[in-house]
Structure formats: C-alpha cells, structure tokens
Short mmCIF file of C-alpha atoms in Angstrom, two decimals:
data_model
loop_
_atom_site.label_atom_id
_atom_site.label_comp_id
_atom_site.label_asym_id
_atom_site.label_seq_id
_atom_site.Cartn_x
_atom_site.Cartn_y
_atom_site.Cartn_z
CA MET A 17 -9.26 -39.58 -27.57
CA ARG A 18 -7.55 -38.61 -24.34
CA LYS A 19 -9.97 -37.39 -21.67
CA SER A 20 -9.66 -33.71 -20.24
CA ILE A 21 -10.82 -32.66 -16.77
CA SER A 22 -11.79 -29.26 -15.92
CA ILE A 23 -10.53 -28.39 -12.23
CA PRO A 24 -11.51 -25.03 -10.71
CA LEU A 25 -9.32 -23.19 -8.41
CA GLY A 26 -10.88 -20.27 -6.37
CA SER A 27 -12.60 -17.92 -6.02
CA GLN A 28 -12.17 -19.13 -2.32
CA HIS A 29 -9.01 -21.50 -1.90
CA ILE A 30 -7.00 -22.56 0.89
CA ALA A 31 -3.78 -21.47 -1.20
CA LEU A 32 -5.13 -18.07 -2.30
CA LEU A 33 -4.92 -14.85 -0.35
CA GLU A 34 -7.45 -12.99 -2.27
CA PRO A 35 -10.41 -14.05 -4.36
CA VAL A 36 -9.33 -15.07 -7.75
CA ARG A 37 -10.60 -17.76 -9.94
CA PHE A 38 -8.84 -20.15 -12.16
CA ARG A 39 -10.23 -22.92 -14.27
CA PHE A 40 -7.62 -25.44 -15.33
CA GLU A 41 -8.07 -27.87 -18.33
CA THR A 42 -5.95 -30.90 -17.17
CA GLN A 43 -4.94 -34.23 -18.94
CA ASN A 44 -3.53 -36.67 -16.73
CA GLU A 45 -2.76 -34.06 -14.09
CA THR A 46 -0.97 -31.78 -16.83
CA ILE A 47 -2.43 -28.35 -17.25
CA THR A 48 -3.32 -27.72 -21.10
CA ASN A 49 -5.41 -24.65 -20.66
CA VAL A 50 -6.14 -21.95 -18.10
CA GLU A 51 -8.92 -19.38 -17.82
CA ALA A 52 -8.49 -16.69 -15.29
CA ASP A 53 -11.22 -14.34 -13.57
CA VAL A 54 -9.67 -11.44 -11.46
CA GLY A 55 -12.84 -9.19 -10.62
CA TYR A 56 -14.02 -10.52 -7.31
CA VAL A 57 -12.92 -7.53 -5.35
CA HIS A 58 -14.02 -4.72 -7.59
CA ARG A 59 -14.86 -1.56 -5.22
CA GLY A 60 -15.16 1.28 -7.80
CA VAL A 61 -12.06 3.19 -6.65
CA GLU A 62 -11.44 5.09 -10.10
CA ARG A 63 -14.85 6.23 -10.33
CA ALA A 64 -15.14 7.32 -6.67
CA CYS A 65 -12.07 9.39 -7.13
CA THR A 66 -13.82 11.16 -10.12
CA SER A 67 -17.19 11.71 -8.39
CA HIS A 68 -17.07 11.50 -4.67
CA PHE A 69 -13.53 12.56 -3.68
CA GLU A 70 -11.92 16.05 -4.45
CA PHE A 71 -8.43 15.65 -5.98
CA LYS A 72 -6.40 16.59 -2.65
CA GLN A 73 -8.04 13.86 -0.92
CA VAL A 74 -7.58 11.18 -3.83
CA PRO A 75 -4.02 9.93 -2.28
CA THR A 76 -5.61 8.67 0.95
CA VAL A 77 -8.28 6.79 -1.39
CA VAL A 78 -5.85 5.33 -3.80
CA ALA A 79 -3.50 4.19 -1.15
CA ARG A 80 -6.84 1.98 -0.04
CA VAL A 81 -6.44 0.31 -3.34
CA CYS A 82 -3.64 -2.21 -1.92
CA GLY A 83 -2.44 -2.86 1.41
CA LEU A 84 0.90 -3.93 0.22
CA CYS A 85 2.14 -1.31 -1.96
CA ALA A 86 -0.16 1.60 -0.43
CA ILE A 87 2.89 4.05 -0.88
CA THR A 88 3.41 3.40 -4.59
CA HIS A 89 -0.11 4.11 -5.37
CA SER A 90 -0.60 7.22 -3.66
CA LEU A 91 2.94 8.38 -4.70
CA SER A 92 2.07 7.48 -8.45
CA TYR A 93 -1.22 9.72 -8.15
CA THR A 94 0.64 12.54 -6.29
CA LEU A 95 3.68 12.44 -8.90
CA ALA A 96 1.09 12.66 -11.62
CA VAL A 97 -1.03 15.83 -10.18
CA GLU A 98 2.49 17.45 -9.39
CA GLN A 99 3.12 17.04 -13.24
CA ILE A 100 -0.17 18.55 -14.20
CA ILE A 101 0.04 21.47 -11.87
CA SER A 102 3.96 21.89 -12.04
CA VAL A 103 4.64 22.05 -8.43
CA GLU A 104 8.25 22.07 -7.44
CA ILE A 105 9.07 19.26 -4.87
CA SER A 106 11.99 19.57 -2.67
CA SER A 107 14.93 16.85 -3.02
CA ARG A 108 14.28 15.85 0.84
CA ALA A 109 10.70 14.95 0.02
CA GLN A 110 11.77 13.02 -2.98
CA TYR A 111 14.36 11.49 -0.94
CA LEU A 112 11.67 10.58 1.92
CA ARG A 113 9.28 9.22 -0.50
CA THR A 114 11.81 6.83 -2.20
CA LEU A 115 12.85 5.82 1.41
CA MET A 116 9.30 4.55 2.08
CA VAL A 117 8.86 2.80 -1.24
CA GLU A 118 11.92 0.87 -0.85
CA LEU A 119 10.91 -0.34 2.87
CA ASP A 120 7.55 -0.88 1.27
CA ARG A 121 9.56 -3.36 -1.49
CA LEU A 122 11.15 -4.89 1.46
CA HIS A 123 8.18 -5.94 3.35
CA SER A 124 6.11 -7.04 0.04
CA HIS A 125 8.85 -9.09 -1.13
CA LEU A 126 9.13 -10.89 2.36
CA LEU A 127 5.19 -11.56 2.20
CA CYS A 128 5.53 -13.09 -1.23
CA LEU A 129 8.67 -15.41 -0.09
CA ALA A 130 6.61 -16.50 2.87
CA HIS A 131 3.95 -17.50 0.93
CA THR A 132 5.94 -19.02 -1.78
CA ALA A 133 7.41 -21.18 1.08
CA GLU A 134 4.02 -22.10 2.72
CA ASN A 135 2.22 -23.17 -0.56
CA ALA A 136 5.42 -25.50 -1.11
CA GLY A 137 4.70 -26.84 2.25
CA PHE A 138 7.39 -25.34 4.30
CA GLU A 139 5.16 -23.54 6.95
CA ALA A 140 8.07 -23.06 9.39
CA LEU A 141 9.78 -20.84 7.07
CA PHE A 142 6.50 -19.16 6.56
CA MET A 143 6.35 -18.33 10.10
CA GLN A 144 10.01 -17.16 10.32
CA ILE A 145 9.90 -14.66 7.73
CA MET A 146 6.65 -13.20 8.37
CA GLY A 147 8.16 -12.68 11.95
CA GLU A 148 11.21 -10.79 10.29
CA ARG A 149 8.68 -8.95 8.09
CA GLU A 150 7.31 -7.54 11.43
CA LEU A 151 10.69 -5.76 11.98
CA ILE A 152 10.28 -3.87 8.72
CA MET A 153 6.81 -2.74 9.33
CA GLY A 154 7.66 -1.76 12.70
CA LEU A 155 10.33 0.60 10.97
CA GLN A 156 7.33 1.94 8.72
CA GLU A 157 5.34 2.58 11.52
CA GLN A 158 8.13 4.79 13.24
CA ILE A 159 8.27 6.74 9.97
CA THR A 160 4.78 7.10 9.17
CA GLY A 161 2.67 6.51 12.65
CA ASN A 162 0.93 3.67 11.09
CA ARG A 163 1.49 0.11 10.12
CA VAL A 164 -0.19 -0.59 7.09
CA GLN A 165 -1.99 2.60 5.90
CA PHE A 166 0.57 5.21 5.75
CA ASP A 167 -0.95 8.41 4.38
CA PHE A 168 2.55 9.67 4.26
CA VAL A 169 2.78 11.17 0.56
CA THR A 170 0.61 14.27 -0.25
CA ILE A 171 0.30 16.54 -3.18
CA GLY A 172 3.53 18.99 -2.55
CA GLY A 173 5.71 16.62 -0.58
CA VAL A 174 5.34 14.22 2.42
CA ASN A 175 3.28 14.72 5.67
CA ARG A 176 6.04 13.89 8.27
CA ASP A 177 9.55 14.29 8.60
CA ILE A 178 12.43 11.97 10.16
CA ASP A 179 14.94 13.11 12.64
CA SER A 180 18.16 11.67 13.47
CA GLN A 181 16.56 9.41 16.16
CA ILE A 182 14.25 7.49 13.54
CA ALA A 183 17.22 7.51 11.20
CA LYS A 184 19.20 5.49 13.70
CA THR A 185 16.46 3.08 14.43
CA ILE A 186 16.04 2.56 10.74
CA LEU A 187 19.73 2.05 10.33
CA ASP A 188 20.07 -0.37 13.60
CA GLY A 189 16.84 -2.22 12.43
CA LEU A 190 18.41 -3.08 9.11
CA GLU A 191 21.47 -4.02 10.82
CA THR A 192 19.71 -6.59 12.63
CA PHE A 193 17.66 -7.63 9.76
CA GLU A 194 20.55 -8.03 7.23
CA PRO A 195 22.09 -11.23 8.75
CA ARG A 196 18.51 -12.86 9.07
CA LEU A 197 17.73 -11.97 5.59
CA GLU A 198 21.06 -13.77 4.62
CA GLU A 199 19.97 -16.95 6.60
CA ILE A 200 16.72 -16.87 4.75
CA ARG A 201 18.67 -16.59 1.26
CA GLU A 202 20.70 -19.50 2.00
CA LEU A 203 17.36 -21.54 3.01
CA PHE A 204 16.10 -20.64 -0.30
CA GLU A 205 18.91 -21.12 -2.38
CA ASN A 206 20.48 -24.39 -0.63
CA ASN A 207 17.42 -26.22 0.98
CA TRP A 208 17.24 -29.54 -1.02
CA SER A 209 13.57 -30.10 -0.37
CA LEU A 210 12.59 -26.57 -1.28
CA SER A 211 14.57 -26.94 -4.77
CA LEU A 212 12.36 -29.94 -5.58
CA LYS A 213 9.32 -27.68 -5.49
CA TYR A 214 11.15 -24.83 -7.18
CA LYS A 215 14.00 -25.57 -9.55
CA GLY A 216 12.52 -25.76 -12.97
CA VAL A 217 8.88 -25.41 -11.94
CA GLY A 218 6.79 -22.86 -13.83
CA ALA A 219 9.36 -21.50 -16.04
CA ILE A 220 9.09 -19.07 -18.81
CA SER A 221 11.42 -18.29 -21.63
CA LYS A 222 12.99 -14.94 -22.20
CA GLU A 223 11.31 -14.79 -25.69
CA ASN A 224 7.80 -15.56 -23.97
CA ALA A 225 8.49 -13.11 -21.28
CA ALA A 226 9.02 -10.40 -23.77
CA LYS A 227 6.32 -11.65 -26.25
CA LEU A 228 3.75 -11.76 -23.53
CA ASN A 229 4.73 -8.56 -21.68
CA ALA A 230 5.74 -10.03 -18.62
CA LEU A 231 7.04 -7.33 -15.97
CA GLY A 232 8.50 -6.82 -12.39
CA PRO A 233 10.38 -9.84 -10.94
CA LEU A 234 8.71 -12.17 -13.32
CA ALA A 235 10.39 -10.72 -16.20
CA ARG A 236 13.72 -10.02 -14.58
CA ALA A 237 13.98 -13.69 -13.37
CA ALA A 238 13.68 -14.67 -17.12
CA GLY A 239 16.54 -12.51 -17.68
CA LEU A 240 14.53 -9.50 -19.34
CA ARG A 241 16.20 -6.23 -18.20
CA THR A 242 13.19 -4.21 -17.39
CA ASP A 243 12.81 -2.05 -14.56
CA VAL A 244 10.87 1.35 -14.45
CA ARG A 245 13.42 2.44 -11.76
CA ALA A 246 15.98 2.59 -14.29
CA GLU A 247 14.00 4.50 -16.81
CA GLN A 248 12.40 7.34 -15.09
CA SER A 249 13.92 10.57 -13.46
CA VAL A 250 11.36 11.81 -10.88
CA LEU A 251 12.65 9.80 -8.26
CA PRO A 252 16.27 10.19 -7.39
CA TYR A 253 17.18 6.21 -8.02
CA SER A 254 20.42 7.26 -9.77
CA GLU A 255 21.67 9.15 -7.07
CA ILE A 256 21.19 6.38 -4.61
CA GLY A 257 22.80 3.44 -6.45
CA PHE A 258 20.16 1.52 -8.04
CA GLU A 259 21.36 -1.44 -10.13
CA MET A 260 18.98 -3.78 -12.02
CA VAL A 261 18.92 -7.47 -10.54
CA VAL A 262 18.40 -9.97 -13.33
CA ALA A 263 18.59 -13.67 -13.11
CA GLN A 264 18.26 -16.56 -15.82
CA GLY A 265 15.78 -19.20 -16.02
CA GLY A 266 12.58 -17.71 -15.45
CA ASP A 267 11.50 -20.54 -12.72
CA ILE A 268 10.13 -20.29 -9.11
CA TYR A 269 13.71 -20.38 -7.94
CA ALA A 270 14.91 -17.73 -10.15
CA ARG A 271 11.84 -15.47 -9.20
CA ASN A 272 13.00 -16.03 -5.49
CA HIS A 273 16.44 -15.45 -6.26
CA VAL A 274 15.66 -11.88 -8.00
CA ARG A 275 13.21 -10.95 -4.94
CA LEU A 276 15.95 -11.84 -2.27
CA LEU A 277 18.82 -10.01 -4.37
CA GLU A 278 16.31 -7.05 -4.91
CA MET A 279 15.96 -6.80 -0.79
CA HIS A 280 19.68 -6.68 -0.41
CA GLN A 281 19.44 -3.81 -3.10
CA SER A 282 16.68 -2.21 -1.21
CA ILE A 283 18.81 -2.16 2.10
CA LYS A 284 21.77 -0.74 0.28
CA MET A 285 19.48 2.17 -1.31
CA VAL A 286 17.95 2.99 2.15
CA ARG A 287 21.18 3.32 3.81
CA ASN A 288 22.33 5.58 0.87
CA ILE A 289 19.30 7.68 1.27
CA LEU A 290 19.55 8.04 4.93
CA GLU A 291 23.37 8.97 4.47
CA ALA A 292 22.60 11.42 1.70
CA LEU A 293 19.33 12.77 3.01
CA PRO A 294 19.55 16.38 1.92
CA GLU A 295 18.09 19.50 3.97
CA GLY A 296 14.97 21.54 3.07
CA GLU A 297 11.31 21.76 3.56
CA ILE A 298 8.95 18.48 3.27
CA LEU A 299 5.92 20.30 1.96
CA SER A 300 5.85 22.88 -0.73
CA LYS A 301 2.60 25.07 -1.23
CA VAL A 302 0.21 23.79 -4.00
CA ARG A 303 -1.84 26.38 -5.63
CA GLY A 304 -4.42 25.89 -8.40
CA LYS A 305 -6.33 23.08 -9.75
CA PRO A 306 -5.22 20.36 -12.07
CA GLU A 307 -6.06 21.11 -16.03
CA GLY A 308 -4.63 18.84 -18.44
CA GLU A 309 -3.36 15.09 -18.22
CA ALA A 310 -0.62 13.23 -17.19
CA LEU A 311 0.96 9.72 -17.33
CA ILE A 312 3.12 8.23 -14.46
CA ARG A 313 4.96 4.78 -14.51
CA LEU A 314 6.40 3.71 -11.16
CA GLU A 315 8.11 0.28 -10.10
CA ALA A 316 5.84 -1.03 -7.46
CA PRO A 317 7.18 -4.33 -5.79
CA ARG A 318 5.20 -6.46 -8.27
CA GLY A 319 6.24 -4.58 -11.46
CA GLU A 320 5.22 -1.49 -13.57
CA LEU A 321 2.25 0.40 -11.92
CA PHE A 322 0.76 2.74 -14.39
CA TYR A 323 -1.45 6.00 -13.51
CA TYR A 324 -3.25 8.41 -16.00
CA VAL A 325 -4.74 11.36 -14.58
CA LYS A 326 -6.94 14.07 -16.30
CA GLY A 327 -8.19 17.23 -14.72
CA ASN A 328 -10.42 19.97 -15.98
CA LYS A 329 -9.78 22.73 -13.79
CA SER A 330 -12.40 21.79 -10.85
CA THR A 331 -11.83 20.36 -7.44
CA THR A 332 -12.87 16.94 -8.83
CA LEU A 333 -10.85 14.84 -11.54
CA GLU A 334 -12.35 14.11 -15.05
CA ARG A 335 -10.73 10.88 -15.49
CA MET A 336 -8.49 8.62 -13.70
CA ARG A 337 -6.91 5.00 -14.74
CA ILE A 338 -4.83 2.69 -12.64
CA LYS A 339 -3.16 -0.11 -14.38
CA THR A 340 -1.54 -2.50 -12.06
CA PRO A 341 1.28 -4.85 -12.65
CA THR A 342 -0.73 -8.09 -11.57
CA PHE A 343 -3.29 -7.19 -14.39
CA SER A 344 -0.57 -6.41 -17.03
CA GLY A 345 1.22 -10.06 -16.15
CA ILE A 346 -2.00 -12.19 -16.58
CA PRO A 347 -0.97 -13.36 -20.12
CA ALA A 348 2.43 -14.40 -18.90
CA MET A 349 1.14 -16.11 -15.90
CA VAL A 350 -1.54 -17.92 -17.94
CA GLU A 351 1.42 -19.20 -20.37
CA ILE A 352 3.50 -20.29 -17.40
CA PHE A 353 0.52 -22.52 -16.38
CA LYS A 354 0.20 -24.39 -19.52
CA GLY A 355 2.30 -27.85 -19.17
CA GLN A 356 2.81 -27.80 -15.58
CA GLU A 357 1.46 -30.16 -12.97
CA TYR A 358 -1.78 -29.41 -11.10
CA GLY A 359 -0.06 -30.19 -7.88
CA ASP A 360 2.51 -27.26 -8.49
CA VAL A 361 -0.20 -24.62 -9.12
CA PRO A 362 -0.09 -23.10 -5.50
CA ALA A 363 3.56 -22.61 -5.40
CA ILE A 364 3.47 -21.11 -9.03
CA LEU A 365 0.74 -18.99 -8.13
CA ALA A 366 2.38 -17.60 -4.97
CA SER A 367 5.75 -16.96 -6.93
CA PHE A 368 3.75 -14.54 -9.00
CA ASP A 369 3.04 -12.52 -6.04
CA PRO A 370 -0.64 -11.64 -7.26
CA CYS A 371 -2.41 -8.96 -5.79
CA MET A 372 -6.15 -8.90 -6.64
CA SER A 373 -7.35 -5.87 -4.65
CA CYS A 374 -4.62 -4.00 -6.79
CA THR A 375 -5.99 -5.78 -9.86
CA ALA A 376 -9.83 -5.54 -9.47
CA LYS A 377 -9.69 -1.90 -7.69
CA MET B 23 20.64 -27.36 5.26
CA LEU B 24 22.84 -28.21 8.50
CA LYS B 25 22.48 -24.43 9.86
CA ALA B 26 18.58 -24.88 9.30
CA ILE B 27 18.41 -28.10 11.21
CA LYS B 28 20.61 -26.40 14.10
CA ASN B 29 18.43 -23.27 13.79
CA ALA B 30 15.20 -25.64 14.23
CA PHE B 31 16.67 -26.98 17.61
CA CYS B 32 17.82 -23.80 18.76
CA ASN B 33 14.14 -22.21 17.98
CA LEU B 34 12.74 -24.70 20.78
CA THR B 35 14.54 -22.87 23.61
CA LYS B 36 13.82 -19.19 22.18
CA PRO B 37 11.12 -17.00 23.57
CA PRO B 38 8.24 -16.51 20.84
CA LEU B 39 8.19 -13.51 18.64
CA THR B 40 4.60 -12.51 19.26
CA HIS B 41 3.45 -10.21 21.63
CA ALA B 42 1.73 -11.29 25.22
CA TYR B 43 -1.18 -9.12 24.26
CA PRO B 44 -3.74 -8.66 25.94
CA ALA B 45 -1.77 -9.57 29.17
CA ALA B 46 0.87 -7.00 28.10
CA PRO B 47 -0.02 -3.90 25.95
CA ILE B 48 1.36 -3.19 22.50
CA GLU B 49 4.04 -0.65 22.52
CA LYS B 50 3.18 2.32 20.31
CA PRO B 51 5.82 4.21 18.52
CA LYS B 52 6.38 7.90 19.21
CA ASP B 53 4.10 10.30 17.54
CA TYR B 54 1.55 7.29 16.69
CA ARG B 55 -1.52 8.65 14.64
CA GLY B 56 -4.30 8.22 16.94
CA LEU B 57 -7.72 9.80 17.56
CA ILE B 58 -8.25 13.56 16.88
CA GLY B 59 -8.79 16.10 19.86
CA TYR B 60 -10.84 18.98 19.80
CA ASN B 61 -11.33 22.01 21.83
CA ALA B 62 -14.50 24.25 21.27
CA GLN B 63 -13.09 27.22 23.00
CA HIS B 64 -10.29 27.83 20.43
CA CYS B 65 -12.20 26.84 17.58
CA ILE B 66 -12.98 29.52 14.94
CA PHE B 67 -15.55 27.55 13.24
CA CYS B 68 -13.68 27.87 9.62
CA ASP B 69 -14.97 24.45 8.68
CA LYS B 70 -11.56 23.59 6.96
CA CYS B 71 -11.40 20.16 8.83
CA GLU B 72 -14.77 19.25 7.88
CA LYS B 73 -14.25 19.91 4.08
CA THR B 74 -10.67 18.34 3.84
CA CYS B 75 -11.82 15.25 5.84
CA PRO B 76 -11.58 12.31 3.19
CA PRO B 77 -14.07 9.94 4.78
CA GLY B 78 -16.31 12.63 6.00
CA ALA B 79 -15.57 11.90 9.82
CA ILE B 80 -15.83 15.43 11.13
CA LEU B 81 -19.16 17.39 10.71
CA PHE B 82 -20.65 20.92 11.89
CA SER B 83 -24.37 21.01 12.60
CA TRP B 84 -25.72 24.67 12.45
CA ALA B 85 -28.12 26.28 14.76
CA LEU B 86 -30.46 28.97 13.44
CA ASP B 87 -28.39 31.54 15.44
CA GLY B 88 -25.44 30.61 13.41
CA SER B 89 -23.53 28.81 15.97
CA LYS B 90 -21.98 25.37 15.07
CA THR B 91 -21.48 22.10 16.95
CA TYR B 92 -18.57 19.69 16.22
CA HIS B 93 -19.37 15.97 15.63
CA TYR B 94 -16.48 13.44 15.31
CA ASN B 95 -16.92 9.84 14.38
CA PRO B 96 -13.81 7.85 15.65
CA TYR B 97 -15.06 4.92 13.97
CA LEU B 98 -14.78 6.49 10.33
CA CYS B 99 -11.73 8.14 10.96
CA ILE B 100 -8.68 7.19 9.14
CA TYR B 101 -6.26 8.99 11.33
CA CYS B 102 -4.71 10.63 8.26
CA GLY B 103 -4.20 13.79 9.88
CA ASP B 104 -5.51 16.04 7.00
CA CYS B 105 -8.05 18.06 9.32
CA VAL B 106 -5.09 18.68 11.69
CA ARG B 107 -2.89 20.11 8.98
CA ALA B 108 -5.88 22.35 7.53
CA CYS B 109 -6.53 23.62 10.83
CA PRO B 110 -5.45 27.38 11.46
CA LYS B 111 -5.00 26.64 15.22
CA ILE B 112 -3.24 23.55 15.19
CA GLY B 113 -2.48 22.00 18.80
CA GLU B 114 -5.33 24.49 20.40
CA ALA B 115 -8.58 23.75 18.54
CA LEU B 116 -7.56 20.30 16.74
CA TRP B 117 -4.96 17.79 17.52
CA GLN B 118 -3.98 14.39 16.86
CA SER B 119 -3.69 12.38 20.05
CA GLU B 120 -1.77 9.05 20.36
CA THR B 121 -4.61 7.31 21.88
CA LYS B 122 -5.75 4.24 19.81
CA ALA B 123 -9.57 3.99 19.02
CA MET B 124 -11.50 1.63 20.70
CA PRO B 125 -13.59 -1.11 19.15
CA ALA B 126 -17.21 -0.07 18.37
CA LEU B 127 -19.71 -1.31 20.54
CA LYS B 128 -23.37 -2.01 19.78
CA VAL B 129 -24.53 0.79 22.24
CA ASP B 130 -22.46 3.33 20.13
CA VAL B 131 -24.62 2.55 17.12
CA PRO B 132 -21.59 3.31 14.77
CA ASN B 133 -23.54 3.02 11.61
CA ASP B 134 -27.00 4.03 11.86
CA GLY B 135 -26.39 6.39 14.51
CA TRP B 136 -23.84 8.42 12.23
CA ASP B 137 -26.04 8.01 9.11
CA LYS B 138 -29.01 9.76 11.04
CA LEU B 139 -26.43 12.73 12.33
CA GLU B 140 -25.50 13.04 8.84
CA LYS B 141 -28.80 13.67 7.61
CA SER B 142 -29.58 16.01 10.82
CA VAL B 143 -26.61 17.96 10.10
CA GLU B 144 -27.46 18.39 6.12
CA GLU B 145 -30.99 19.35 7.20
CA SER B 146 -29.66 21.88 9.96
CA LYS B 147 -27.50 23.61 7.11
CA LEU B 148 -30.64 23.94 4.82
CA ALA B 149 -32.48 25.16 7.60
CA TYR B 150 -29.90 27.78 8.49
CA LYS B 151 -29.78 28.69 4.78
CA ASP B 152 -33.89 29.24 4.52
CA HIS B 153 -33.83 31.14 7.89
CA LYS B 154 -31.29 33.63 6.54
CA ALA B 155 -32.90 33.98 3.33
CA ALA B 156 -36.22 34.41 5.17
CA GLN B 157 -34.56 37.10 7.29
CA LYS B 158 -33.14 38.70 4.22
CA LYS B 159 -36.40 38.97 2.61
CA ALA B 160 -38.13 40.25 5.70
CA LYS B 161 -35.49 43.20 5.68
CA THR B 162 -35.72 44.11 1.99
CA THR B 163 -39.86 44.14 2.00
CA PRO B 164 -40.98 46.94 3.94
#
C-alpha cells in the first residue's frame, strides 16, 4: 500500500497574500486530494449592509470588501439599486465608470502577474511589474483622488468628473506604459526559465473547465468563451470595442497570456473611452427608496461578480448577497491541483489570482 | 531573453523607482481627497453631514438651549466627501481640503476618546429631547 502524506499550506504561508488554508494529500510529492478553507477574513459585510448602513452609504461599504476590485464591487451594487429605483444614468457617467473598471483590471492583472513571477522564483520581475503598476495606480489617484479606496461610483452616477488635462495625463501615462507592458509580455512568453515553471503546469481541460464552472481568465485560458462584458448591456462595452481574449491549453502560461492580452485590450478600450467621452451631467438626482429585487453580473478582473439586492421601501436594505469570482472558482481550482507536484503549488495558486477578502467578505 | 539580460545590466545604473520619502515629500495629485474642513459661522446646523457620513466621523452634540457643536474624527474619516456633497453650503461651511491626515498619536486617544464622545453626544441629544418635552408639559399644564 502506498503511503499518503498530508501537507497543510496556510492559513499563514510565505507564498500567500491573504489567509487561506489548503490541506494537500500527497503521494511521492504528487497531490492526490485537496481540501480548501477560505473563511479566515470574514467581516460580516453583507449583514452590516442590511443592518447598520443606509442603502445610500452601502457603495462605500462594499468598496471595502476588496482593495483590488473596489470599483467593481461598488459599481455592481449601484447598478443593482439603480435597476430597482429606475434612475436614468447619463452616458458620460457610464463611460467614466467603465474607464475606472478597465484601469482597475490593468493594475489587478499586473499584481497577479507579479505574484506569479515571484512564486516561480523570479523576484526581479516581481519588482519590475510592481514598479509599472504604480503608474496605473497614479492615474487612478489622479481621477478619483485616492490610490486604493476610490469612492468614485455613487447611486446616480459618479462623484468626480475628468477634464482635458487629466485625460491627457491618462493618455500620456498609457503611452509610457504600453512599451513596458510589451517588454513584460516578451519576458513571460520567451523566457526559458519561466517557461519551465509555467508551460504544462496547472492545466485544466476545456471540458473540465466547463463542467466545474470555471470563470474569468481561468476559463478563458482553457478556451472557454465566457466573459460577462460580452453578455451585458448596462456598460457601453460594445461601443468601445471590446473583444474577448481566449487562449488554449489552460496552464499557467495560458492564464498569464490571457491576462497580458486583456491588458492590451483594456488599454485600447481606455483610449476609445477618452476619445468618445460623451458630454453631459455626471450625477442624476435619486429619489425614492428601493422596493423590489435586482440581480447584477459584472466582469471583475478575476471573473464574474454577482450581486443580489432586495429592498423593502425603507432606507435599510432587506437582503444583499455577494458572490465573488474566487468563491465560484474553487471547484475548478481544487481539480487543477490534483496530479500536480507539491513544489508547483505556490505558482499555480498565484496564477488563480485568488482574492480571499472578496471570498470571505 | 538577451534583451532581459541587457536590461538587467542597464538597471544597475538607473535611479531607483521608489520615492525618497521621508527625505522628500510624496507628490499629491490635484484635488487630492484629504481632511474635511468646517466653519461654524456659515453652518446652518441641518445635520445632513452627520446623517450621510458612512463611518460616523461627524457628530453634533446638543446643548439644552438648542445650540449644536461640531465634532470631527480625522482618524475615522474615510475622506469619501459624501458630507461635503450633502452640505447645502459647500465650500463655506464644509469643504474637503488637500491636507493629508497625520497618524494618530497616543495623546489623541483616537479610540476610547471618540467612543466616550459618541456616548456623550447620544446623551446630550436625549437630554435635549427630555428638556423640550418637560418645557412643553410645563406650558400645557396650567
């Protein structure tokens, strides 16, 4: 009988950004079974939103669910409430919201790539990518006045407008950033030592990805054509030239490839937004209290983000439910780990881009 | 790969990407979201800022004569600017400055001090209500 050894990873581990616990059953360093526990940073956000805070304050509360996709969280919530109380949002506000979502995707993907590089043992590349990421965060700070917690989206529109000077800064910033991104892409695609850690490691087949409900870059890297941006009509993605990025293979290399190409896409979309930014008010008057329920799906950097909001015509919501991409992706992640070497776990884990504070909320 | 090796050697002579903080101050962008400023002379005491503040960093304590005093906790504030947008006299009574908050020191008693103040504000509101009710009762009963 072969002996099986159980190795815990987490809840605190050098390769982890946030607390999550895995228990790997291994035979000769090969993983045979995985157990995942994600509830280490539970803060009771959903309950707080339905008890302590009024519905107009909730955008700032849900923005604090996650520091990386803060804008997607508050945007999903506001879209849901706007759907319930039927507010007409000006197209300028929707364009500005989309602009921030795409800039957010840029810096979130950069963080993921940096950590994938670091966990594969390439710390110089980690430093380089984090340095480039600062540029995008600087642009976001210019637009919203803060580096991480933007508090930009509000029910009825957005809080701040951009002028031609900021638009120019963004375009100049992207002009500087694009050749650097190209350099990073070349490293990820042609570096021989990185390919040893990435190619064929942590792969998932298209059938398994579909069966286990993979989403976001994880699914698109396996060849599955799934992206909420192509399926929704609230944000003007069809007008700003969105094209879905799909790769084949489903391994770490393919996931990095999808992220790098998506960043090129995002840069293109940001340019299109600034070029075609319509004139108009940025904030519409909001009257009434939410009565009824709404569902909103939005493509966060990690995949589909889902919000359910129910109001009963009072200032406090009756029910709110957040389903985050990392949580929905757990079955696929567990499947990918099976059959892999234990030494590859940190790199595979980083390539999922897991967000625990989102998942545990 | 060759380009990467070349870059690695070039990086040796490049200046660092990091800021020279604290020797040099960090540059703040235009319209940076900083501390909330207040002027009691222009305030009409509508309490809209107090009601709208998500973390509850603005409080008004009530005196028995109906006058109110403004309290602001810069360490609890999230600088979202919702209070300023709710203010009927933006820029005169309430405005968002570009000043960054200083780190809280022990002498400021940032936690316990504010908890105490929250309690006393709550009590002052109740005391004012009771006082008003007693006055009304005294008027109606001959």
